[in-house]
Structures are given as structure tokens and as C-alpha cells.
mmCIF file with all atom_site columns, N, CA and C in Angstrom:
data_model
loop_
_atom_site.group_PDB
_atom_site.id
_atom_site.type_symbol
_atom_site.label_atom_id
_atom_site.label_alt_id
_atom_site.label_comp_id
_atom_site.label_asym_id
_atom_site.label_entity_id
_atom_site.label_seq_id
_atom_site.pdbx_PDB_ins_code
_atom_site.Cartn_x
_atom_site.Cartn_y
_atom_site.Cartn_z
_atom_site.occupancy
_atom_site.B_iso_or_equiv
_atom_site.pdbx_formal_charge
_atom_site.auth_seq_id
_atom_site.auth_comp_id
_atom_site.auth_asym_id
_atom_site.auth_atom_id
_atom_site.pdbx_PDB_model_num
ATOM 1   N N  . MET A 1 1  ? -5.993  -14.317 -2.709  1.00 0.00 ? 1  MET A N  1
ATOM 2   C CA . MET A 1 1  ? -6.180  -12.887 -2.614  1.00 0.00 ? 1  MET A CA 1
ATOM 3   C C  . MET A 1 1  ? -4.919  -12.110 -2.953  1.00 0.00 ? 1  MET A C  1
ATOM 4   N N  . SER A 1 2  ? -3.790  -12.790 -3.119  1.00 0.00 ? 2  SER A N  1
ATOM 5   C CA . SER A 1 2  ? -2.568  -12.062 -3.434  1.00 0.00 ? 2  SER A CA 1
ATOM 6   C C  . SER A 1 2  ? -2.688  -11.322 -4.764  1.00 0.00 ? 2  SER A C  1
ATOM 7   N N  . SER A 1 3  ? -3.500  -11.850 -5.687  1.00 0.00 ? 3  SER A N  1
ATOM 8   C CA . SER A 1 3  ? -3.706  -11.115 -6.927  1.00 0.00 ? 3  SER A CA 1
ATOM 9   C C  . SER A 1 3  ? -4.442  -9.807  -6.647  1.00 0.00 ? 3  SER A C  1
ATOM 10  N N  . ASN A 1 4  ? -5.301  -9.807  -5.625  1.00 0.00 ? 4  ASN A N  1
ATOM 11  C CA . ASN A 1 4  ? -5.957  -8.563  -5.222  1.00 0.00 ? 4  ASN A CA 1
ATOM 12  C C  . ASN A 1 4  ? -4.927  -7.552  -4.730  1.00 0.00 ? 4  ASN A C  1
ATOM 13  N N  . ALA A 1 5  ? -3.939  -8.011  -3.992  1.00 0.00 ? 5  ALA A N  1
ATOM 14  C CA . ALA A 1 5  ? -2.899  -7.106  -3.491  1.00 0.00 ? 5  ALA A CA 1
ATOM 15  C C  . ALA A 1 5  ? -2.149  -6.479  -4.661  1.00 0.00 ? 5  ALA A C  1
ATOM 16  N N  . SER A 1 6  ? -1.867  -7.256  -5.674  1.00 0.00 ? 6  SER A N  1
ATOM 17  C CA . SER A 1 6  ? -1.180  -6.750  -6.852  1.00 0.00 ? 6  SER A CA 1
ATOM 18  C C  . SER A 1 6  ? -2.044  -5.726  -7.589  1.00 0.00 ? 6  SER A C  1
ATOM 19  N N  . LYS A 1 7  ? -3.322  -6.037  -7.769  1.00 0.00 ? 7  LYS A N  1
ATOM 20  C CA . LYS A 1 7  ? -4.235  -5.113  -8.449  1.00 0.00 ? 7  LYS A CA 1
ATOM 21  C C  . LYS A 1 7  ? -4.403  -3.826  -7.649  1.00 0.00 ? 7  LYS A C  1
ATOM 22  N N  . LEU A 1 8  ? -4.514  -3.966  -6.339  1.00 0.00 ? 8  LEU A N  1
ATOM 23  C CA . LEU A 1 8  ? -4.674  -2.790  -5.482  1.00 0.00 ? 8  LEU A CA 1
ATOM 24  C C  . LEU A 1 8  ? -3.413  -1.936  -5.512  1.00 0.00 ? 8  LEU A C  1
ATOM 25  N N  . TYR A 1 9  ? -2.251  -2.573  -5.495  1.00 0.00 ? 9  TYR A N  1
ATOM 26  C CA . TYR A 1 9  ? -0.987  -1.840  -5.581  1.00 0.00 ? 9  TYR A CA 1
ATOM 27  C C  . TYR A 1 9  ? -0.940  -1.023  -6.872  1.00 0.00 ? 9  TYR A C  1
ATOM 28  N N  . GLN A 1 10 ? -1.316  -1.640  -7.986  1.00 0.00 ? 10 GLN A N  1
ATOM 29  C CA . GLN A 1 10 ? -1.311  -0.928  -9.264  1.00 0.00 ? 10 GLN A CA 1
ATOM 30  C C  . GLN A 1 10 ? -2.285  0.248   -9.243  1.00 0.00 ? 10 GLN A C  1
ATOM 31  N N  . TYR A 1 11 ? -3.453  0.040   -8.643  1.00 0.00 ? 11 TYR A N  1
ATOM 32  C CA . TYR A 1 11 ? -4.431  1.118   -8.548  1.00 0.00 ? 11 TYR A CA 1
ATOM 33  C C  . TYR A 1 11 ? -3.842  2.295   -7.768  1.00 0.00 ? 11 TYR A C  1
ATOM 34  N N  . ILE A 1 12 ? -3.263  2.006   -6.620  1.00 0.00 ? 12 ILE A N  1
ATOM 35  C CA . ILE A 1 12 ? -2.689  3.063   -5.785  1.00 0.00 ? 12 ILE A CA 1
ATOM 36  C C  . ILE A 1 12 ? -1.529  3.745   -6.512  1.00 0.00 ? 12 ILE A C  1
ATOM 37  N N  . LYS A 1 13 ? -0.670  2.956   -7.120  1.00 0.00 ? 13 LYS A N  1
ATOM 38  C CA . LYS A 1 13 ? 0.490   3.495   -7.830  1.00 0.00 ? 13 LYS A CA 1
ATOM 39  C C  . LYS A 1 13 ? 0.063   4.421   -8.963  1.00 0.00 ? 13 LYS A C  1
ATOM 40  N N  . ASN A 1 14 ? -1.032  4.089   -9.621  1.00 0.00 ? 14 ASN A N  1
ATOM 41  C CA . ASN A 1 14 ? -1.499  4.886   -10.754 1.00 0.00 ? 14 ASN A CA 1
ATOM 42  C C  . ASN A 1 14 ? -2.417  6.030   -10.352 1.00 0.00 ? 14 ASN A C  1
ATOM 43  N N  . ASN A 1 15 ? -2.666  6.187   -9.062  1.00 0.00 ? 15 ASN A N  1
ATOM 44  C CA . ASN A 1 15 ? -3.544  7.240   -8.572  1.00 0.00 ? 15 ASN A CA 1
ATOM 45  C C  . ASN A 1 15 ? -2.748  8.131   -7.618  1.00 0.00 ? 15 ASN A C  1
ATOM 46  N N  . PRO A 1 16 ? -2.201  9.235   -8.117  1.00 0.00 ? 16 PRO A N  1
ATOM 47  C CA . PRO A 1 16 ? -1.334  10.087  -7.293  1.00 0.00 ? 16 PRO A CA 1
ATOM 48  C C  . PRO A 1 16 ? -1.984  10.577  -5.997  1.00 0.00 ? 16 PRO A C  1
ATOM 49  N N  . GLU A 1 17 ? -3.281  10.845  -6.013  1.00 0.00 ? 17 GLU A N  1
ATOM 50  C CA . GLU A 1 17 ? -3.935  11.307  -4.781  1.00 0.00 ? 17 GLU A CA 1
ATOM 51  C C  . GLU A 1 17 ? -3.856  10.248  -3.689  1.00 0.00 ? 17 GLU A C  1
ATOM 52  N N  . HIS A 1 18 ? -4.166  9.011   -4.040  1.00 0.00 ? 18 HIS A N  1
ATOM 53  C CA . HIS A 1 18 ? -4.096  7.929   -3.054  1.00 0.00 ? 18 HIS A CA 1
ATOM 54  C C  . HIS A 1 18 ? -2.651  7.687   -2.629  1.00 0.00 ? 18 HIS A C  1
ATOM 55  N N  . SER A 1 19 ? -1.748  7.704   -3.581  1.00 0.00 ? 19 SER A N  1
ATOM 56  C CA . SER A 1 19 ? -0.332  7.475   -3.262  1.00 0.00 ? 19 SER A CA 1
ATOM 57  C C  . SER A 1 19 ? 0.180   8.489   -2.253  1.00 0.00 ? 19 SER A C  1
ATOM 58  N N  . GLN A 1 20 ? -0.072  9.773   -2.517  1.00 0.00 ? 20 GLN A N  1
ATOM 59  C CA . GLN A 1 20 ? 0.413   10.824  -1.630  1.00 0.00 ? 20 GLN A CA 1
ATOM 60  C C  . GLN A 1 20 ? -0.243  10.765  -0.250  1.00 0.00 ? 20 GLN A C  1
ATOM 61  N N  . ALA A 1 21 ? -1.555  10.550  -0.228  1.00 0.00 ? 21 ALA A N  1
ATOM 62  C CA . ALA A 1 21 ? -2.267  10.485  1.050   1.00 0.00 ? 21 ALA A CA 1
ATOM 63  C C  . ALA A 1 21 ? -1.759  9.317   1.894   1.00 0.00 ? 21 ALA A C  1
ATOM 64  N N  . LEU A 1 22 ? -1.569  8.164   1.260   1.00 0.00 ? 22 LEU A N  1
ATOM 65  C CA . LEU A 1 22 ? -1.086  7.000   2.000   1.00 0.00 ? 22 LEU A CA 1
ATOM 66  C C  . LEU A 1 22 ? 0.359   7.187   2.447   1.00 0.00 ? 22 LEU A C  1
ATOM 67  N N  . PHE A 1 23 ? 1.168   7.824   1.621   1.00 0.00 ? 23 PHE A N  1
ATOM 68  C CA . PHE A 1 23 ? 2.554   8.078   1.988   1.00 0.00 ? 23 PHE A CA 1
ATOM 69  C C  . PHE A 1 23 ? 2.622   8.994   3.207   1.00 0.00 ? 23 PHE A C  1
ATOM 70  N N  . ARG A 1 24 ? 1.853   10.081  3.173   1.00 0.00 ? 24 ARG A N  1
ATOM 71  C CA . ARG A 1 24 ? 1.852   11.001  4.324   1.00 0.00 ? 24 ARG A CA 1
ATOM 72  C C  . ARG A 1 24 ? 1.357   10.288  5.586   1.00 0.00 ? 24 ARG A C  1
ATOM 73  N N  . GLN A 1 25 ? 0.317   9.491   5.428   1.00 0.00 ? 25 GLN A N  1
ATOM 74  C CA . GLN A 1 25 ? -0.210  8.777   6.586   1.00 0.00 ? 25 GLN A CA 1
ATOM 75  C C  . GLN A 1 25 ? 0.813   7.768   7.108   1.00 0.00 ? 25 GLN A C  1
ATOM 76  N N  . ALA A 1 26 ? 1.512   7.101   6.200   1.00 0.00 ? 26 ALA A N  1
ATOM 77  C CA . ALA A 1 26 ? 2.503   6.104   6.612   1.00 0.00 ? 26 ALA A CA 1
ATOM 78  C C  . ALA A 1 26 ? 3.638   6.732   7.409   1.00 0.00 ? 26 ALA A C  1
ATOM 79  N N  . LEU A 1 27 ? 3.990   7.957   7.085   1.00 0.00 ? 27 LEU A N  1
ATOM 80  C CA . LEU A 1 27 ? 5.055   8.623   7.834   1.00 0.00 ? 27 LEU A CA 1
ATOM 81  C C  . LEU A 1 27 ? 4.631   8.923   9.265   1.00 0.00 ? 27 LEU A C  1
ATOM 82  N N  . GLN A 1 28 ? 3.343   9.213   9.467   1.00 0.00 ? 28 GLN A N  1
ATOM 83  C CA . GLN A 1 28 ? 2.852   9.564   10.798  1.00 0.00 ? 28 GLN A CA 1
ATOM 84  C C  . GLN A 1 28 ? 2.243   8.377   11.536  1.00 0.00 ? 28 GLN A C  1
ATOM 85  N N  . ASP A 1 29 ? 1.618   7.485   10.792  1.00 0.00 ? 29 ASP A N  1
ATOM 86  C CA . ASP A 1 29 ? 0.876   6.375   11.392  1.00 0.00 ? 29 ASP A CA 1
ATOM 87  C C  . ASP A 1 29 ? 0.940   5.165   10.456  1.00 0.00 ? 29 ASP A C  1
ATOM 88  N N  . PRO A 1 30 ? 2.070   4.450   10.451  1.00 0.00 ? 30 PRO A N  1
ATOM 89  C CA . PRO A 1 30 ? 2.225   3.330   9.518   1.00 0.00 ? 30 PRO A CA 1
ATOM 90  C C  . PRO A 1 30 ? 1.120   2.274   9.628   1.00 0.00 ? 30 PRO A C  1
ATOM 91  N N  . HIS A 1 31 ? 0.732   1.949   10.844  1.00 0.00 ? 31 HIS A N  1
ATOM 92  C CA . HIS A 1 31 ? -0.321  0.948   11.020  1.00 0.00 ? 31 HIS A CA 1
ATOM 93  C C  . HIS A 1 31 ? -1.635  1.447   10.436  1.00 0.00 ? 31 HIS A C  1
ATOM 94  N N  . GLY A 1 32 ? -1.928  2.719   10.645  1.00 0.00 ? 32 GLY A N  1
ATOM 95  C CA . GLY A 1 32 ? -3.140  3.314   10.093  1.00 0.00 ? 32 GLY A CA 1
ATOM 96  C C  . GLY A 1 32 ? -3.121  3.320   8.568   1.00 0.00 ? 32 GLY A C  1
ATOM 97  N N  . ALA A 1 33 ? -1.946  3.521   7.982   1.00 0.00 ? 33 ALA A N  1
ATOM 98  C CA . ALA A 1 33 ? -1.835  3.489   6.522   1.00 0.00 ? 33 ALA A CA 1
ATOM 99  C C  . ALA A 1 33 ? -2.140  2.087   6.007   1.00 0.00 ? 33 ALA A C  1
ATOM 100 N N  . LEU A 1 34 ? -1.669  1.094   6.714   1.00 0.00 ? 34 LEU A N  1
ATOM 101 C CA . LEU A 1 34 ? -1.952  -0.288  6.325   1.00 0.00 ? 34 LEU A CA 1
ATOM 102 C C  . LEU A 1 34 ? -3.447  -0.573  6.409   1.00 0.00 ? 34 LEU A C  1
ATOM 103 N N  . GLU A 1 35 ? -4.079  -0.089  7.458   1.00 0.00 ? 35 GLU A N  1
ATOM 104 C CA . GLU A 1 35 ? -5.538  -0.241  7.582   1.00 0.00 ? 35 GLU A CA 1
ATOM 105 C C  . GLU A 1 35 ? -6.254  0.498   6.453   1.00 0.00 ? 35 GLU A C  1
ATOM 106 N N  . ALA A 1 36 ? -5.761  1.680   6.095   1.00 0.00 ? 36 ALA A N  1
ATOM 107 C CA . ALA A 1 36 ? -6.373  2.459   5.018   1.00 0.00 ? 36 ALA A CA 1
ATOM 108 C C  . ALA A 1 36 ? -6.257  1.726   3.684   1.00 0.00 ? 36 ALA A C  1
ATOM 109 N N  . ILE A 1 37 ? -5.135  1.061   3.462   1.00 0.00 ? 37 ILE A N  1
ATOM 110 C CA . ILE A 1 37 ? -4.951  0.281   2.237   1.00 0.00 ? 37 ILE A CA 1
ATOM 111 C C  . ILE A 1 37 ? -5.963  -0.863  2.193   1.00 0.00 ? 37 ILE A C  1
ATOM 112 N N  . CYS A 1 38 ? -6.139  -1.538  3.310   1.00 0.00 ? 38 CYS A N  1
ATOM 113 C CA . CYS A 1 38 ? -7.113  -2.636  3.375   1.00 0.00 ? 38 CYS A CA 1
ATOM 114 C C  . CYS A 1 38 ? -8.538  -2.112  3.177   1.00 0.00 ? 38 CYS A C  1
ATOM 115 N N  . ASP A 1 39 ? -8.841  -0.967  3.773   1.00 0.00 ? 39 ASP A N  1
ATOM 116 C CA . ASP A 1 39 ? -10.170 -0.351  3.590   1.00 0.00 ? 39 ASP A CA 1
ATOM 117 C C  . ASP A 1 39 ? -10.400 0.014   2.131   1.00 0.00 ? 39 ASP A C  1
ATOM 118 N N  . LEU A 1 40 ? -9.398  0.586   1.495   1.00 0.00 ? 40 LEU A N  1
ATOM 119 C CA . LEU A 1 40 ? -9.504  0.947   0.084   1.00 0.00 ? 40 LEU A CA 1
ATOM 120 C C  . LEU A 1 40 ? -9.768  -0.312  -0.749  1.00 0.00 ? 40 LEU A C  1
ATOM 121 N N  . GLY A 1 41 ? -9.063  -1.378  -0.430  1.00 0.00 ? 41 GLY A N  1
ATOM 122 C CA . GLY A 1 41 ? -9.279  -2.636  -1.142  1.00 0.00 ? 41 GLY A CA 1
ATOM 123 C C  . GLY A 1 41 ? -10.708 -3.122  -1.015  1.00 0.00 ? 41 GLY A C  1
ATOM 124 N N  . ARG A 1 42 ? -11.256 -3.047  0.185   1.00 0.00 ? 42 ARG A N  1
ATOM 125 C CA . ARG A 1 42 ? -12.659 -3.459  0.380   1.00 0.00 ? 42 ARG A CA 1
ATOM 126 C C  . ARG A 1 42 ? -13.595 -2.574  -0.439  1.00 0.00 ? 42 ARG A C  1
ATOM 127 N N  . ASN A 1 43 ? -13.351 -1.270  -0.431  1.00 0.00 ? 43 ASN A N  1
ATOM 128 C CA . ASN A 1 43 ? -14.198 -0.331  -1.179  1.00 0.00 ? 43 ASN A CA 1
ATOM 129 C C  . ASN A 1 43 ? -14.131 -0.569  -2.686  1.00 0.00 ? 43 ASN A C  1
ATOM 130 N N  . LEU A 1 44 ? -13.001 -1.032  -3.166  1.00 0.00 ? 44 LEU A N  1
ATOM 131 C CA . LEU A 1 44 ? -12.822 -1.281  -4.598  1.00 0.00 ? 44 LEU A CA 1
ATOM 132 C C  . LEU A 1 44 ? -13.151 -2.733  -4.969  1.00 0.00 ? 44 LEU A C  1
ATOM 133 N N  . GLU A 1 45 ? -13.667 -3.479  -4.008  1.00 0.00 ? 45 GLU A N  1
ATOM 134 C CA . GLU A 1 45 ? -13.964 -4.903  -4.183  1.00 0.00 ? 45 GLU A CA 1
ATOM 135 C C  . GLU A 1 45 ? -12.704 -5.692  -4.540  1.00 0.00 ? 45 GLU A C  1
ATOM 136 N N  . LEU A 1 46 ? -11.606 -5.294  -3.914  1.00 0.00 ? 46 LEU A N  1
ATOM 137 C CA . LEU A 1 46 ? -10.325 -5.990  -4.010  1.00 0.00 ? 46 LEU A CA 1
ATOM 138 C C  . LEU A 1 46 ? -9.835  -6.261  -2.585  1.00 0.00 ? 46 LEU A C  1
ATOM 139 N N  . PRO A 1 47 ? -10.596 -7.066  -1.818  1.00 0.00 ? 47 PRO A N  1
ATOM 140 C CA . PRO A 1 47 ? -10.240 -7.253  -0.409  1.00 0.00 ? 47 PRO A CA 1
ATOM 141 C C  . PRO A 1 47 ? -8.859  -7.880  -0.228  1.00 0.00 ? 47 PRO A C  1
ATOM 142 N N  . VAL A 1 48 ? -8.136  -7.330  0.730   1.00 0.00 ? 48 VAL A N  1
ATOM 143 C CA . VAL A 1 48 ? -6.805  -7.826  1.083   1.00 0.00 ? 48 VAL A CA 1
ATOM 144 C C  . VAL A 1 48 ? -6.655  -7.776  2.599   1.00 0.00 ? 48 VAL A C  1
ATOM 145 N N  . THR A 1 49 ? -5.766  -8.599  3.098   1.00 0.00 ? 49 THR A N  1
ATOM 146 C CA . THR A 1 49 ? -5.422  -8.538  4.514   1.00 0.00 ? 49 THR A CA 1
ATOM 147 C C  . THR A 1 49 ? -4.113  -7.755  4.644   1.00 0.00 ? 49 THR A C  1
ATOM 148 N N  . ALA A 1 50 ? -3.836  -7.325  5.859   1.00 0.00 ? 50 ALA A N  1
ATOM 149 C CA . ALA A 1 50 ? -2.577  -6.612  6.104   1.00 0.00 ? 50 ALA A CA 1
ATOM 150 C C  . ALA A 1 50 ? -1.386  -7.499  5.751   1.00 0.00 ? 50 ALA A C  1
ATOM 151 N N  . GLU A 1 51 ? -1.496  -8.784  6.047   1.00 0.00 ? 51 GLU A N  1
ATOM 152 C CA . GLU A 1 51 ? -0.402  -9.716  5.754   1.00 0.00 ? 51 GLU A CA 1
ATOM 153 C C  . GLU A 1 51 ? -0.180  -9.839  4.250   1.00 0.00 ? 51 GLU A C  1
ATOM 154 N N  . GLU A 1 52 ? -1.257  -9.838  3.475   1.00 0.00 ? 52 GLU A N  1
ATOM 155 C CA . GLU A 1 52 ? -1.133  -9.913  2.018   1.00 0.00 ? 52 GLU A CA 1
ATOM 156 C C  . GLU A 1 52 ? -0.477  -8.656  1.461   1.00 0.00 ? 52 GLU A C  1
ATOM 157 N N  . VAL A 1 53 ? -0.834  -7.509  2.019   1.00 0.00 ? 53 VAL A N  1
ATOM 158 C CA . VAL A 1 53 ? -0.217  -6.256  1.574   1.00 0.00 ? 53 VAL A CA 1
ATOM 159 C C  . VAL A 1 53 ? 1.279   -6.295  1.876   1.00 0.00 ? 53 VAL A C  1
ATOM 160 N N  . LYS A 1 54 ? 1.646   -6.691  3.080   1.00 0.00 ? 54 LYS A N  1
ATOM 161 C CA . LYS A 1 54 ? 3.059   -6.770  3.450   1.00 0.00 ? 54 LYS A CA 1
ATOM 162 C C  . LYS A 1 54 ? 3.811   -7.738  2.543   1.00 0.00 ? 54 LYS A C  1
ATOM 163 N N  . ALA A 1 55 ? 3.221   -8.910  2.300   1.00 0.00 ? 55 ALA A N  1
ATOM 164 C CA . ALA A 1 55 ? 3.872   -9.911  1.454   1.00 0.00 ? 55 ALA A CA 1
ATOM 165 C C  . ALA A 1 55 ? 4.058   -9.390  0.031   1.00 0.00 ? 55 ALA A C  1
ATOM 166 N N  . HIS A 1 56 ? 3.061   -8.699  -0.479  1.00 0.00 ? 56 HIS A N  1
ATOM 167 C CA . HIS A 1 56 ? 3.180   -8.170  -1.838  1.00 0.00 ? 56 HIS A CA 1
ATOM 168 C C  . HIS A 1 56 ? 4.256   -7.093  -1.910  1.00 0.00 ? 56 HIS A C  1
ATOM 169 N N  . LEU A 1 57 ? 4.303   -6.211  -0.933  1.00 0.00 ? 57 LEU A N  1
ATOM 170 C CA . LEU A 1 57 ? 5.308   -5.142  -0.940  1.00 0.00 ? 57 LEU A CA 1
ATOM 171 C C  . LEU A 1 57 ? 6.725   -5.718  -0.924  1.00 0.00 ? 57 LEU A C  1
ATOM 172 N N  . GLU A 1 58 ? 6.900   -6.868  -0.279  1.00 0.00 ? 58 GLU A N  1
ATOM 173 C CA . GLU A 1 58 ? 8.225   -7.485  -0.226  1.00 0.00 ? 58 GLU A CA 1
ATOM 174 C C  . GLU A 1 58 ? 8.665   -8.019  -1.591  1.00 0.00 ? 58 GLU A C  1
ATOM 175 N N  . THR A 1 59 ? 7.712   -8.239  -2.495  1.00 0.00 ? 59 THR A N  1
ATOM 176 C CA . THR A 1 59 ? 8.061   -8.775  -3.814  1.00 0.00 ? 59 THR A CA 1
ATOM 177 C C  . THR A 1 59 ? 8.342   -7.674  -4.834  1.00 0.00 ? 59 THR A C  1
ATOM 178 N N  . ILE A 1 60 ? 8.059   -6.436  -4.490  1.00 0.00 ? 60 ILE A N  1
ATOM 179 C CA . ILE A 1 60 ? 8.213   -5.325  -5.429  1.00 0.00 ? 60 ILE A CA 1
ATOM 180 C C  . ILE A 1 60 ? 9.683   -4.976  -5.567  1.00 0.00 ? 60 ILE A C  1
ATOM 181 N N  . ASP A 1 61 ? 10.130  -4.866  -6.811  1.00 0.00 ? 61 ASP A N  1
ATOM 182 C CA . ASP A 1 61 ? 11.526  -4.505  -7.077  1.00 0.00 ? 61 ASP A CA 1
ATOM 183 C C  . ASP A 1 61 ? 11.560  -3.166  -7.809  1.00 0.00 ? 61 ASP A C  1
ATOM 184 N N  . ASP A 1 62 ? 11.080  -2.144  -7.112  1.00 0.00 ? 62 ASP A N  1
ATOM 185 C CA . ASP A 1 62 ? 11.095  -0.802  -7.687  1.00 0.00 ? 62 ASP A CA 1
ATOM 186 C C  . ASP A 1 62 ? 11.552  0.146   -6.591  1.00 0.00 ? 62 ASP A C  1
ATOM 187 N N  . GLU A 1 63 ? 12.504  0.978   -6.932  1.00 0.00 ? 63 GLU A N  1
ATOM 188 C CA . GLU A 1 63 ? 13.190  1.816   -5.938  1.00 0.00 ? 63 GLU A CA 1
ATOM 189 C C  . GLU A 1 63 ? 12.238  2.725   -5.170  1.00 0.00 ? 63 GLU A C  1
ATOM 190 N N  . GLN A 1 64 ? 11.265  3.307   -5.847  1.00 0.00 ? 64 GLN A N  1
ATOM 191 C CA . GLN A 1 64 ? 10.329  4.211   -5.181  1.00 0.00 ? 64 GLN A CA 1
ATOM 192 C C  . GLN A 1 64 ? 9.529   3.468   -4.110  1.00 0.00 ? 64 GLN A C  1
ATOM 193 N N  . THR A 1 65 ? 9.071   2.281   -4.426  1.00 0.00 ? 65 THR A N  1
ATOM 194 C CA . THR A 1 65 ? 8.312   1.490   -3.453  1.00 0.00 ? 65 THR A CA 1
ATOM 195 C C  . THR A 1 65 ? 9.204   1.094   -2.287  1.00 0.00 ? 65 THR A C  1
ATOM 196 N N  . LYS A 1 66 ? 10.427  0.708   -2.576  1.00 0.00 ? 66 LYS A N  1
ATOM 197 C CA . LYS A 1 66 ? 11.356  0.330   -1.498  1.00 0.00 ? 66 LYS A CA 1
ATOM 198 C C  . LYS A 1 66 ? 11.566  1.485   -0.531  1.00 0.00 ? 66 LYS A C  1
ATOM 199 N N  . GLN A 1 67 ? 11.711  2.705   -1.054  1.00 0.00 ? 67 GLN A N  1
ATOM 200 C CA . GLN A 1 67 ? 11.883  3.868   -0.188  1.00 0.00 ? 67 GLN A CA 1
ATOM 201 C C  . GLN A 1 67 ? 10.643  4.114   0.655   1.00 0.00 ? 67 GLN A C  1
ATOM 202 N N  . TRP A 1 68 ? 9.470   3.941   0.064   1.00 0.00 ? 68 TRP A N  1
ATOM 203 C CA . TRP A 1 68 ? 8.202   4.112   0.778   1.00 0.00 ? 68 TRP A CA 1
ATOM 204 C C  . TRP A 1 68 ? 8.136   3.129   1.940   1.00 0.00 ? 68 TRP A C  1
ATOM 205 N N  . VAL A 1 69 ? 8.480   1.890   1.670   1.00 0.00 ? 69 VAL A N  1
ATOM 206 C CA . VAL A 1 69 ? 8.423   0.854   2.707   1.00 0.00 ? 69 VAL A CA 1
ATOM 207 C C  . VAL A 1 69 ? 9.436   1.137   3.801   1.00 0.00 ? 69 VAL A C  1
ATOM 208 N N  . ILE A 1 70 ? 10.627  1.565   3.442   1.00 0.00 ? 70 ILE A N  1
ATOM 209 C CA . ILE A 1 70 ? 11.647  1.883   4.447   1.00 0.00 ? 70 ILE A CA 1
ATOM 210 C C  . ILE A 1 70 ? 11.158  2.976   5.377   1.00 0.00 ? 70 ILE A C  1
ATOM 211 N N  . LYS A 1 71 ? 10.568  4.032   4.824   1.00 0.00 ? 71 LYS A N  1
ATOM 212 C CA . LYS A 1 71 ? 10.084  5.138   5.637   1.00 0.00 ? 71 LYS A CA 1
ATOM 213 C C  . LYS A 1 71 ? 8.913   4.736   6.516   1.00 0.00 ? 71 LYS A C  1
ATOM 214 N N  . ALA A 1 72 ? 8.112   3.814   6.046   1.00 0.00 ? 72 ALA A N  1
ATOM 215 C CA . ALA A 1 72 ? 6.922   3.408   6.784   1.00 0.00 ? 72 ALA A CA 1
ATOM 216 C C  . ALA A 1 72 ? 7.128   2.103   7.552   1.00 0.00 ? 72 ALA A C  1
ATOM 217 N N  . ARG A 1 73 ? 8.330   1.621   7.621   1.00 0.00 ? 73 ARG A N  1
ATOM 218 C CA . ARG A 1 73 ? 8.621   0.295   8.168   1.00 0.00 ? 73 ARG A CA 1
ATOM 219 C C  . ARG A 1 73 ? 8.037   0.055   9.555   1.00 0.00 ? 73 ARG A C  1
ATOM 220 N N  . GLY A 1 74 ? 7.899   1.080   10.337  1.00 0.00 ? 74 GLY A N  1
ATOM 221 C CA . GLY A 1 74 ? 7.404   0.909   11.702  1.00 0.00 ? 74 GLY A CA 1
ATOM 222 C C  . GLY A 1 74 ? 6.104   0.132   11.787  1.00 0.00 ? 74 GLY A C  1
ATOM 223 N N  . GLY A 1 75 ? 5.168   0.351   10.882  1.00 0.00 ? 75 GLY A N  1
ATOM 224 C CA . GLY A 1 75 ? 3.891   -0.342  10.945  1.00 0.00 ? 75 GLY A CA 1
ATOM 225 C C  . GLY A 1 75 ? 3.728   -1.429  9.926   1.00 0.00 ? 75 GLY A C  1
ATOM 226 N N  . LEU A 1 76 ? 4.641   -1.492  8.978   1.00 0.00 ? 76 LEU A N  1
ATOM 227 C CA . LEU A 1 76 ? 4.539   -2.504  7.959   1.00 0.00 ? 76 LEU A CA 1
ATOM 228 C C  . LEU A 1 76 ? 5.427   -3.660  8.338   1.00 0.00 ? 76 LEU A C  1
#
């Protein structure tokens, strides 16, 4: 399923509405943002677990994503 995490990440990254909504949610409720990412994956038929999302985010080498993770670290 890790390939699903990669595909879902690309979908979110390429969709500014989802990116912004998840970023705002992560600042207020990091755990809820993680659940929202998993829900989005299920809706897009790209099921992922929270652990898969966390593992995938750790492999990303892009400054914007790193900043997002730092700000949302509490729940991720």
C-alpha cells in the first residue's frame, strides 16, 4: 500500500484545495488531519493507513513538505 501513499501524496500536492484544507486542519488538529488523509485515500480508492502516510512523509525530500510536517508534528 505504500504506492498508494505516494499516489495520494501526489494527488493532494497537485490539488491546492485539499492541500490548504489539510494544512489548516493539521495546525489545529494534527491527528484529525491524518484521519482526513486516510479518509480521502479510501474515497479515491487509494486506501492507506496512518502509519503508511507517516512513513511516506519521512521519505519526502522537499522543503515545503518538511515544513508542513514540522508544523503538524504533534499528530504525525
